[in-house]
Amino acid sequence: MNPPQREAVNYMDGPCLVLAGAGSGKTRVITTKIAHLIEDCGYDAKNIAAVTFTNKAALEMQERIAKLLKNPKEAKQLTVCTFHSLGVRILRQEAKELGLKDRFSIMDSDDCFSIVQDLAVTTDKAIIRGIQNAMSLWKNGLVDPETAIKQAVTEDEAQAARIYRNYVATLAAYQAVDFDDLIRLPVELFRSKEEVRDRWQRKLRYLLVDEYQDTNTCQYELVKLLVTGLGKKPMFTAVGDDDQAIYAWRGATIENLAQLQVDFPDLKVIKLEQNYRSSTRILQAANAVIGNNPKLFEKQLWSEHGLGDPVKVMAMQDDEHEAEQVAILISAHKFERRAKFSDYAILYRGNHQARVIEQALRKERIPYTISGGQSFFDRAEIKDIVAYLRLVANEDDDPAFIRAVTTPRRGVGQSTLEALGAFAGQWQCSLFEAVFKGGIEAKLADRQLNPLRDFCNFINGVEARANTRGESAAELLDEMMKTINYEGYLYDSFDERQAQSKWENVTDFVNWLKEKATGGKDKSNDDKSLLELTQMVALMTMLEGKDEEPDAVRMSTLHASKGLEFPHVFLVGVEEGILPHKGDPDAPIETLAARIQEERRLMYVGITRAQRSLHVTWCKKRKRARESVNCDISRFVKEMKLDEGDAVPKEEEKLTPQDRLANLKALLGKPKAA
């Protein structure tokens, strides 16, 4: 380890902030410090928590810690998880303190969509998602509904705040929480009940926080509540980088870095500036760009990897030309370097840029994978069908019950579900069980109760047949889909083109299930029951994306690329209006200057993903809504301060294939053949 890394590991005199530049070995610092806490400082593994932002990062961290410990089994006693997973652990153990039943439900964004849709009395998806986003920001900012109503400036804000109030009441009635509640509720609990807070402070004696710059107000408050009190010195290490703060649009605030010094005056700040990832030329470009942002903490990345290849910037005629040239360049570069396809990444600002690139890669027969896009299992129509399967497998699955009973609509409205949820909470039972529980008749009129019981009887019938030996899962699936009439629901709810696309996805999914049910095309496996299929699907949705990385080019949004690194990176569409983005209605950044600063940090993240070579492309024209519009090179390219001739090459003339290949070889550093 280098001296600053060693200092960060060994510092045990109080709160510590490690400013870890891109590629500076922050995960090594965190894992080594945890091993140091256990083996040299007398901490029990069960009293240490390391919190990060993705399950993948947490898993990798735990595996690396196990390799460092003399007794690898101690790693299993650690709390290494995401903020939201830590919140779930707290809520599961303290459910009664919050008036929740032990088996409270966690609703995802789609589960909550229909609740907001009913409360807002609209089918406009943009309005509903806008209200959901506003509510998420309020919760992450610890703003309660009454405060949100008082702070509303416009009628739209006031309406969203009133929906927020009703939404919170609805979730409480359902005995359910949403994703943002997983952190908000522990904060409220720790603030209101000191004995609960003390219990968790004794449990978690040392806290490490990864990617600290990505924390929102609520997450930082949870950190403070866990490390302050009991008359002891706050013991934590926060690791972050103000230059990689790129999530303001989802509530993260870079101000949390500055606030640390205010809330913890004895804070020790240690800078990690040696980069172990990139060549010097790449780092020079990154430092030059980010140097245009105001600095909370001054730092300059440097590397011992040598000067490296020049950073290349290429002007393209249009987006199709850009995609075609990137594909050809990757093929030539791979051949020259004897590299693998997985050594290459194509990074872009938005998912809309991916389609034309995919087409070009397929044309060149280049394998690729996509990050930052939508998984098949995340599609609303697939989740709808899976909700029925989940409920057949487990009638206590409340989120599945709510989704299935309301999709399609069958006369079960919001007030019915609220009354049912309140009754289930009173008896500490599932919503499904509450439908048949004595006393429910006093809470719900026949016109409300009858549709619920019809639905539950239907699910019970499917479950009984699913458990019957010899009952064909394929036939049962067909019968279930016919009874649900999901196809009719789609065509009633969406325009014809959308409905057809969604129904095709559902048909593909059901046919895939049928194939799995009969052992696949090779008939090598025994037939599966509907319950076995459901368990298989549940496992796949949880494990999707955890297979070994294939030898393929990685296509990714810049946001999804954070934390990754690749030998060779192509950063595409670096134009004014794309990077920096012209302005996203979902991005709650107050001023133009603040938005440009965040976009500049996004450019910095893109540059610093590259280890050995970086190619930047921009288009003179780009198709937008079937029109071709003129584009300007991004201001960030000039800020990279590249050598003359690299940044803006002369416009290409029409070339023969032989000339183009010669130019590509020259661009890749190989002299033209004589």
Coordinates of C-alpha atoms in Angstrom, one line a residue, residues 115-627:
I115 CA -51.6 3.6 -6.0
V116 CA -50.4 7.0 -7.2
Q117 CA -52.5 6.5 -10.4
D118 CA -55.6 6.0 -8.3
L119 CA -54.8 8.9 -6.0
A120 CA -54.0 11.3 -8.8
V121 CA -57.0 10.2 -10.9
T122 CA -55.0 10.2 -14.1
T123 CA -53.6 7.7 -16.6
D124 CA -50.9 10.1 -17.8
K125 CA -47.7 8.1 -17.1
A126 CA -45.5 11.2 -17.2
I127 CA -47.6 12.9 -14.5
I128 CA -47.6 9.8 -12.3
R129 CA -43.9 9.3 -12.6
G130 CA -43.3 13.0 -11.9
I131 CA -45.4 12.7 -8.7
Q132 CA -43.5 9.5 -7.7
N133 CA -40.2 11.3 -8.3
A134 CA -41.3 14.3 -6.2
M135 CA -42.4 12.0 -3.4
S136 CA -39.1 10.1 -3.5
L137 CA -37.1 13.4 -3.2
W138 CA -39.3 14.5 -0.3
K139 CA -38.7 11.3 1.5
N140 CA -35.0 11.3 0.8
G141 CA -34.9 14.9 2.0
L142 CA -36.8 14.0 5.2
V143 CA -39.7 16.3 4.2
D144 CA -43.0 15.0 5.6
P145 CA -46.3 15.5 3.8
E146 CA -47.5 18.4 5.9
T147 CA -44.3 20.3 5.3
A148 CA -44.4 19.5 1.6
I149 CA -47.9 21.0 1.4
K150 CA -46.8 24.2 3.3
Q151 CA -43.7 24.6 1.0
A152 CA -45.7 24.1 -2.2
V153 CA -45.3 27.1 -4.5
T154 CA -47.5 26.1 -7.5
E155 CA -50.9 24.3 -7.6
D156 CA -49.2 21.3 -9.2
E157 CA -46.7 21.1 -6.3
A158 CA -49.6 21.4 -3.8
Q159 CA -51.5 18.7 -5.6
A160 CA -48.5 16.4 -5.6
A161 CA -48.0 17.1 -1.8
R162 CA -51.6 16.2 -1.1
I163 CA -51.2 13.0 -3.0
Y164 CA -48.0 12.3 -1.0
R165 CA -50.0 12.6 2.2
N166 CA -52.7 10.2 1.0
Y167 CA -50.0 7.9 -0.4
V168 CA -48.2 7.6 3.0
A169 CA -51.5 6.8 4.6
T170 CA -52.3 4.2 2.0
L171 CA -49.0 2.4 2.5
A172 CA -49.5 2.4 6.3
A173 CA -52.9 0.8 5.8
Y174 CA -51.4 -1.8 3.6
Q175 CA -48.7 -2.6 6.2
A176 CA -46.2 -1.9 3.4
V177 CA -43.2 0.3 2.8
D178 CA -41.6 1.6 -0.4
F179 CA -37.9 1.7 -1.3
D180 CA -37.4 5.2 0.2
D181 CA -39.0 4.2 3.4
L182 CA -36.3 1.6 4.0
I183 CA -34.0 4.4 5.1
R184 CA -36.5 7.1 6.1
L185 CA -38.3 5.0 8.7
P186 CA -35.1 3.9 10.6
V187 CA -34.1 7.6 10.7
E188 CA -37.5 8.5 12.2
L189 CA -37.3 5.6 14.6
F190 CA -33.8 6.5 15.8
R191 CA -34.8 10.1 16.2
S192 CA -37.9 9.3 18.3
K193 CA -36.7 6.3 20.3
E194 CA -33.3 6.8 21.9
E195 CA -33.3 3.3 23.4
V196 CA -33.6 1.7 19.9
R197 CA -30.9 4.0 18.6
D198 CA -28.6 3.0 21.5
R199 CA -29.2 -0.6 20.8
W200 CA -28.1 -0.3 17.2
Q201 CA -25.1 1.9 18.2
R202 CA -23.9 -0.9 20.5
K203 CA -24.5 -3.4 17.8
L204 CA -22.5 -1.4 15.1
R205 CA -19.5 0.0 16.8
Y206 CA -17.5 0.9 13.7
L207 CA -19.1 2.1 10.4
L208 CA -17.5 2.4 7.0
V209 CA -19.4 4.2 4.2
D210 CA -18.4 3.7 0.5
E211 CA -19.2 6.1 -2.3
Y212 CA -20.1 8.7 0.4
Q213 CA -20.5 11.5 -2.3
D214 CA -23.6 9.6 -3.5
T215 CA -25.5 9.9 -0.2
N216 CA -28.7 11.9 0.1
T217 CA -29.9 13.8 3.2
C218 CA -31.7 10.8 4.6
Q219 CA -28.7 8.4 4.2
Y220 CA -26.4 10.9 5.8
E221 CA -28.8 11.4 8.7
L222 CA -28.8 7.6 9.3
V223 CA -25.0 7.6 9.3
K224 CA -25.0 10.4 11.9
L225 CA -27.6 8.7 14.1
L226 CA -25.5 5.5 14.1
V227 CA -22.2 7.1 15.0
T228 CA -23.0 9.9 17.5
G229 CA -24.2 9.4 21.0
L230 CA -23.5 7.1 24.0
G231 CA -20.9 9.7 25.1
K232 CA -18.3 8.1 22.8
K233 CA -16.1 9.4 20.0
P234 CA -17.7 8.9 16.6
M235 CA -15.9 6.0 15.0
F236 CA -16.4 5.8 11.2
T237 CA -14.6 6.0 7.9
A238 CA -16.3 7.6 4.9
V239 CA -14.8 7.1 1.5
G240 CA -15.8 9.3 -1.4
D241 CA -14.8 11.6 -4.3
D242 CA -16.5 14.9 -4.9
D243 CA -15.4 14.7 -8.5
Q244 CA -17.6 11.6 -9.1
A245 CA -20.8 13.0 -7.6
I246 CA -23.3 12.3 -10.5
Y247 CA -26.6 11.5 -8.8
A248 CA -28.1 14.8 -7.9
W249 CA -31.1 13.9 -10.0
R250 CA -32.1 11.1 -7.6
G251 CA -31.5 13.2 -4.4
A252 CA -27.8 12.7 -3.7
T253 CA -26.1 15.9 -2.5
I254 CA -22.5 16.8 -2.7
E255 CA -23.0 19.1 0.2
N256 CA -22.8 16.1 2.5
L257 CA -19.1 16.1 2.0
A258 CA -18.8 19.7 3.1
Q259 CA -21.2 19.1 6.0
L260 CA -19.0 16.3 7.4
Q261 CA -16.4 18.9 8.5
V262 CA -19.1 21.0 10.1
D263 CA -20.8 18.1 12.0
F264 CA -17.4 16.5 12.9
P265 CA -14.8 19.2 13.6
D266 CA -12.2 16.6 14.4
L267 CA -12.6 14.9 11.0
K268 CA -9.3 13.6 9.6
V269 CA -9.1 14.1 5.8
I270 CA -6.8 11.8 3.8
K271 CA -6.4 12.1 0.0
L272 CA -5.7 9.2 -2.3
E273 CA -4.3 10.7 -5.5
Q274 CA -2.2 7.9 -7.0
N275 CA -4.3 6.2 -9.8
Y276 CA -3.6 2.5 -10.4
R277 CA -5.9 2.3 -13.5
S278 CA -5.1 4.8 -16.3
S279 CA -2.2 6.1 -18.3
T280 CA -0.9 9.6 -17.7
R281 CA -2.4 11.1 -20.9
I282 CA -5.9 9.9 -19.8
L283 CA -5.4 11.3 -16.3
Q284 CA -4.2 14.6 -17.7
A285 CA -7.4 14.9 -19.8
A286 CA -9.5 14.0 -16.7
N287 CA -7.7 16.5 -14.4
A288 CA -8.0 19.2 -17.0
V289 CA -11.8 18.8 -17.4
I290 CA -12.6 18.5 -13.7
G291 CA -10.3 21.4 -12.9
N292 CA -13.1 23.7 -14.3
N293 CA -15.4 22.8 -11.4
P294 CA -15.2 24.5 -8.0
K295 CA -13.4 22.3 -5.5
L296 CA -14.4 21.2 -2.1
F297 CA -11.0 19.5 -1.7
E298 CA -8.0 20.1 -4.1
K299 CA -6.5 16.9 -5.5
Q300 CA -4.6 15.8 -8.7
L301 CA -4.6 12.3 -10.0
W302 CA -1.3 10.8 -11.1
S303 CA -0.1 7.5 -12.3
E304 CA 3.0 5.4 -12.8
H305 CA 1.6 3.6 -15.9
G306 CA 3.5 5.8 -18.3
L307 CA 2.4 8.3 -20.9
G308 CA 0.2 6.0 -22.9
D309 CA -1.7 6.4 -26.1
P310 CA -2.9 9.9 -27.1
V311 CA -6.5 10.6 -26.4
K312 CA -8.2 10.7 -29.8
V313 CA -11.2 12.9 -30.7
M314 CA -13.0 12.1 -34.0
A315 CA -15.7 14.2 -35.8
M316 CA -18.4 12.0 -37.5
Q317 CA -20.8 13.0 -40.2
D318 CA -23.9 11.7 -38.3
D319 CA -24.9 9.1 -35.7
E320 CA -25.0 6.2 -38.2
H321 CA -21.5 7.1 -39.4
E322 CA -20.4 7.4 -35.8
A323 CA -21.8 3.9 -34.9
E324 CA -20.3 2.4 -38.1
Q325 CA -16.8 3.9 -37.5
V326 CA -16.8 2.9 -33.8
A327 CA -17.6 -0.7 -34.8
I328 CA -14.9 -0.8 -37.5
L329 CA -12.4 0.9 -35.1
I330 CA -13.0 -1.7 -32.4
S331 CA -12.5 -4.6 -34.9
A332 CA -9.2 -3.0 -36.2
H333 CA -8.0 -2.1 -32.7
K334 CA -8.7 -5.6 -31.4
F335 CA -6.8 -7.1 -34.3
E336 CA -3.8 -4.8 -33.8
R337 CA -3.6 -5.3 -30.0
R338 CA -4.6 -9.0 -30.0
A339 CA -7.2 -8.0 -27.4
K340 CA -10.5 -9.5 -26.3
F341 CA -13.9 -8.0 -27.1
S342 CA -14.5 -7.6 -23.3
D343 CA -11.5 -5.2 -23.2
Y344 CA -13.8 -2.6 -24.9
A345 CA -16.6 -0.4 -23.7
I346 CA -18.8 2.1 -25.5
L347 CA -20.2 4.7 -23.2
Y348 CA -23.0 7.2 -23.9
R349 CA -25.1 9.7 -22.0
G350 CA -28.5 8.3 -22.6
N351 CA -30.1 4.9 -23.6
H352 CA -31.6 6.4 -26.7
Q353 CA -28.1 6.5 -28.3
A354 CA -27.7 2.7 -28.0
R355 CA -30.0 1.4 -30.8
V356 CA -27.9 2.6 -33.8
I357 CA -24.7 1.4 -32.1
E358 CA -26.3 -2.0 -31.6
Q359 CA -27.2 -2.2 -35.3
A360 CA -23.6 -1.4 -36.3
L361 CA -22.1 -3.9 -33.9
R362 CA -24.4 -6.6 -35.2
K363 CA -23.5 -5.7 -38.8
E364 CA -19.8 -6.2 -37.9
R365 CA -20.6 -9.4 -35.9
I366 CA -19.2 -7.9 -32.7
P367 CA -20.8 -9.5 -29.6
Y368 CA -22.0 -7.0 -27.0
T369 CA -23.8 -6.7 -23.6
I370 CA -25.8 -3.7 -22.4
S371 CA -25.7 -2.2 -18.9
G372 CA -28.1 0.5 -17.6
G373 CA -31.0 -0.7 -19.8
Q374 CA -34.2 -2.5 -18.8
S375 CA -34.1 -6.2 -17.9
F376 CA -36.8 -8.4 -19.5
F377 CA -38.1 -9.3 -16.0
D378 CA -38.4 -5.6 -15.1
R379 CA -41.0 -5.0 -17.8
A380 CA -44.4 -4.1 -16.2
E381 CA -46.3 -6.7 -18.2
I382 CA -43.9 -9.5 -17.2
K383 CA -44.1 -8.4 -13.5
D384 CA -47.9 -8.5 -13.7
I385 CA -47.9 -12.1 -14.8
V386 CA -45.2 -13.1 -12.3
A387 CA -47.3 -11.5 -9.5
Y388 CA -50.0 -14.1 -10.2
L389 CA -47.4 -16.9 -10.1
R390 CA -45.9 -15.6 -6.9
L391 CA -49.3 -15.5 -5.3
V392 CA -50.1 -19.0 -6.3
A393 CA -46.8 -20.1 -4.7
N394 CA -47.2 -18.0 -1.6
E395 CA -50.6 -16.4 -0.6
D396 CA -48.8 -14.3 2.1
D397 CA -47.0 -12.3 -0.6
D398 CA -48.8 -9.0 -0.1
P399 CA -47.2 -6.9 -2.9
A400 CA -48.0 -9.8 -5.4
F401 CA -51.6 -9.8 -4.0
I402 CA -52.0 -6.0 -4.5
R403 CA -50.6 -6.1 -8.0
A404 CA -52.6 -9.2 -9.2
V405 CA -55.9 -8.1 -7.6
T406 CA -55.7 -4.7 -9.3
T407 CA -54.4 -5.8 -12.7
P408 CA -56.7 -6.1 -14.6
R409 CA -59.2 -4.0 -12.6
R410 CA -61.9 -6.2 -11.1
G411 CA -63.9 -3.8 -8.9
V412 CA -61.2 -3.6 -6.2
G413 CA -60.4 0.0 -5.5
Q414 CA -58.1 2.0 -3.2
S415 CA -60.6 2.3 -0.3
T416 CA -61.3 -1.4 -0.4
L417 CA -57.6 -2.2 -0.2
E418 CA -57.0 0.4 2.6
A419 CA -59.7 -1.2 4.7
L420 CA -58.4 -4.7 4.0
G421 CA -54.9 -3.6 4.9
A422 CA -56.0 -2.0 8.2
F423 CA -57.8 -5.2 9.1
A424 CA -54.8 -7.4 8.2
G425 CA -52.6 -5.1 10.3
Q426 CA -54.9 -5.5 13.2
W427 CA -54.8 -9.3 13.0
Q428 CA -51.2 -9.5 11.9
C429 CA -52.1 -11.6 8.9
S430 CA -51.6 -11.4 5.1
L431 CA -54.1 -9.5 2.9
F432 CA -55.1 -12.8 1.3
E433 CA -55.8 -14.4 4.7
A434 CA -57.8 -11.3 5.8
V435 CA -60.3 -11.8 2.9
F436 CA -61.6 -15.0 4.6
K437 CA -61.1 -14.0 8.2
G438 CA -64.1 -13.6 10.5
G439 CA -65.1 -10.0 11.1
I440 CA -64.1 -8.7 7.7
E441 CA -67.8 -8.5 6.8
A442 CA -68.1 -5.6 9.4
K443 CA -65.3 -3.7 7.5
L444 CA -66.3 -4.2 3.9
A445 CA -69.7 -4.1 2.1
D446 CA -70.7 -7.1 0.0
R447 CA -69.9 -5.2 -3.2
Q448 CA -66.3 -4.7 -2.0
L449 CA -65.8 -8.1 -0.4
N450 CA -67.3 -10.3 -3.2
P451 CA -64.7 -9.4 -5.9
L452 CA -62.0 -10.0 -3.4
R453 CA -63.3 -13.5 -2.5
D454 CA -63.9 -14.3 -6.2
F455 CA -60.3 -13.5 -6.9
C456 CA -58.9 -15.4 -3.9
N457 CA -61.0 -18.4 -4.8
F458 CA -59.6 -18.3 -8.3
I459 CA -56.0 -18.3 -6.9
N460 CA -56.9 -21.1 -4.5
G461 CA -58.2 -23.1 -7.4
V462 CA -55.1 -22.6 -9.5
E463 CA -52.9 -23.5 -6.4
A464 CA -54.8 -26.7 -5.8
R465 CA -54.4 -27.8 -9.4
A466 CA -50.8 -26.8 -9.4
N467 CA -50.2 -29.2 -6.5
T468 CA -52.0 -32.1 -8.3
R469 CA -49.7 -34.6 -9.9
G470 CA -50.3 -35.1 -13.6
E471 CA -51.8 -31.6 -14.1
S472 CA -50.0 -30.0 -17.1
A473 CA -48.3 -26.7 -16.2
A474 CA -48.6 -25.6 -19.8
E475 CA -52.4 -26.2 -19.8
L476 CA -52.8 -24.6 -16.5
L477 CA -50.9 -21.5 -17.7
D478 CA -53.1 -21.2 -20.8
E479 CA -56.2 -21.5 -18.7
M480 CA -55.0 -19.0 -16.1
M481 CA -54.1 -16.5 -18.9
K482 CA -57.5 -17.0 -20.5
T483 CA -59.4 -16.4 -17.2
I484 CA -57.3 -13.3 -16.4
N485 CA -58.0 -11.9 -19.9
Y486 CA -54.7 -10.0 -19.8
E487 CA -54.7 -9.5 -23.5
G488 CA -58.0 -7.7 -23.4
Y489 CA -56.8 -5.6 -20.5
L490 CA -53.7 -4.4 -22.5
Y491 CA -55.8 -3.4 -25.5
D492 CA -58.2 -1.6 -23.3
S493 CA -55.4 0.3 -21.5
F494 CA -52.9 1.1 -24.2
D495 CA -52.8 2.2 -27.8
E496 CA -52.7 -0.6 -30.3
R497 CA -49.0 -0.5 -31.0
Q498 CA -48.1 -0.5 -27.3
A499 CA -50.6 -3.2 -26.5
Q500 CA -49.3 -5.4 -29.3
S501 CA -45.7 -5.0 -28.2
K502 CA -46.6 -5.8 -24.5
W503 CA -48.7 -8.8 -25.5
E504 CA -45.9 -10.2 -27.6
N505 CA -43.6 -10.0 -24.6
V506 CA -46.2 -11.8 -22.4
T507 CA -46.6 -14.5 -25.1
D508 CA -42.9 -14.9 -25.4
F509 CA -42.7 -15.3 -21.6
V510 CA -45.5 -17.8 -21.3
N511 CA -44.1 -19.8 -24.2
W512 CA -40.7 -19.8 -22.5
L513 CA -42.3 -21.0 -19.3
K514 CA -44.1 -23.8 -21.2
E515 CA -40.9 -24.9 -22.8
K516 CA -39.2 -25.0 -19.3
A517 CA -42.2 -26.9 -18.0
T518 CA -41.7 -29.7 -20.5
G519 CA -37.9 -30.0 -19.9
G520 CA -36.8 -27.8 -22.8
K521 CA -36.2 -28.6 -26.5
D522 CA -34.0 -31.6 -25.7
K523 CA -36.4 -33.1 -23.2
S524 CA -33.5 -33.8 -20.9
N525 CA -35.3 -32.7 -17.8
D526 CA -38.4 -34.0 -16.1
D527 CA -41.6 -32.0 -16.5
K528 CA -41.9 -29.1 -14.0
S529 CA -45.1 -28.2 -12.1
L530 CA -46.4 -24.6 -12.0
L531 CA -45.0 -24.1 -8.5
E532 CA -41.5 -25.3 -9.6
L533 CA -41.7 -22.9 -12.5
T534 CA -42.6 -20.0 -10.2
Q535 CA -39.6 -20.8 -7.9
M536 CA -37.3 -21.0 -11.0
V537 CA -38.6 -17.5 -12.2
A538 CA -38.2 -16.0 -8.8
L539 CA -34.6 -17.2 -8.6
M540 CA -33.8 -16.0 -12.1
T541 CA -35.1 -12.5 -11.4
M542 CA -32.9 -12.3 -8.3
L543 CA -29.8 -13.8 -10.0
E544 CA -30.1 -12.2 -13.4
G545 CA -26.9 -10.6 -14.5
K546 CA -24.7 -12.6 -12.1
D547 CA -23.3 -15.0 -14.7
E548 CA -19.7 -14.8 -15.7
E549 CA -18.8 -11.9 -17.9
P550 CA -18.9 -13.0 -21.6
D551 CA -16.3 -12.0 -24.1
A552 CA -18.3 -9.1 -25.5
V553 CA -18.1 -5.3 -25.9
R554 CA -19.8 -3.6 -23.0
M555 CA -22.3 -0.9 -24.0
S556 CA -23.3 1.3 -21.1
T557 CA -24.7 4.6 -20.0
L558 CA -22.2 6.8 -18.2
H559 CA -24.2 6.6 -15.0
A560 CA -24.2 2.8 -15.1
S561 CA -20.4 2.6 -15.9
K562 CA -19.4 4.2 -12.6
G563 CA -17.2 1.8 -10.6
L564 CA -16.1 -0.1 -13.7
E565 CA -12.9 0.0 -15.8
F566 CA -11.9 -1.1 -19.2
P567 CA -8.6 -1.2 -21.2
H568 CA -10.2 0.6 -24.1
V569 CA -13.1 3.1 -24.0
F570 CA -15.1 4.8 -26.7
L571 CA -17.0 7.8 -25.4
V572 CA -19.6 8.6 -28.0
G573 CA -22.0 11.5 -28.6
V574 CA -19.8 14.1 -26.8
E575 CA -21.8 17.1 -28.1
E576 CA -23.5 20.1 -26.7
G577 CA -27.1 19.1 -25.8
I578 CA -26.1 15.5 -25.1
L579 CA -23.0 15.8 -22.9
P580 CA -23.6 18.3 -21.3
H581 CA -27.2 17.4 -21.5
K582 CA -29.5 20.2 -22.6
G583 CA -31.6 19.7 -19.5
D584 CA -33.6 16.8 -18.2
P585 CA -37.1 17.5 -16.7
D586 CA -36.4 14.7 -14.2
A587 CA -33.2 16.3 -13.0
P588 CA -33.9 18.6 -10.0
I589 CA -30.7 20.7 -10.3
E590 CA -31.6 24.3 -9.3
T591 CA -29.3 26.3 -11.5
L592 CA -27.7 26.0 -15.0
A593 CA -24.2 26.3 -13.4
A594 CA -24.9 23.4 -11.0
R595 CA -26.2 21.3 -13.8
I596 CA -23.1 21.9 -16.0
Q597 CA -20.9 21.0 -13.0
E598 CA -22.7 17.7 -12.6
E599 CA -22.4 17.0 -16.4
R600 CA -18.7 17.8 -16.2
R601 CA -18.3 15.2 -13.4
L602 CA -20.1 12.7 -15.6
M603 CA -17.6 13.4 -18.4
Y604 CA -14.8 12.9 -15.8
V605 CA -16.3 9.6 -14.8
G606 CA -16.4 8.5 -18.5
I607 CA -12.7 9.5 -19.1
T608 CA -11.5 7.7 -16.0
R609 CA -13.1 4.4 -16.9
A610 CA -10.3 4.0 -19.5
Q611 CA -7.1 2.2 -18.6
R612 CA -5.0 2.2 -21.8
S613 CA -6.8 4.1 -24.6
L614 CA -9.7 6.6 -25.0
H615 CA -11.5 7.6 -28.2
V616 CA -14.0 10.4 -28.0
T617 CA -16.5 10.9 -30.9
W618 CA -19.0 13.6 -31.8
C619 CA -21.4 14.1 -34.7
K620 CA -21.8 17.1 -36.9
K621 CA -25.4 16.1 -37.5
R622 CA -27.7 13.8 -35.6
K623 CA -31.2 12.5 -36.2
R624 CA -33.8 13.8 -33.7
A625 CA -37.4 13.0 -34.2
R626 CA -36.8 12.0 -37.8
E627 CA -35.1 15.3 -38.5

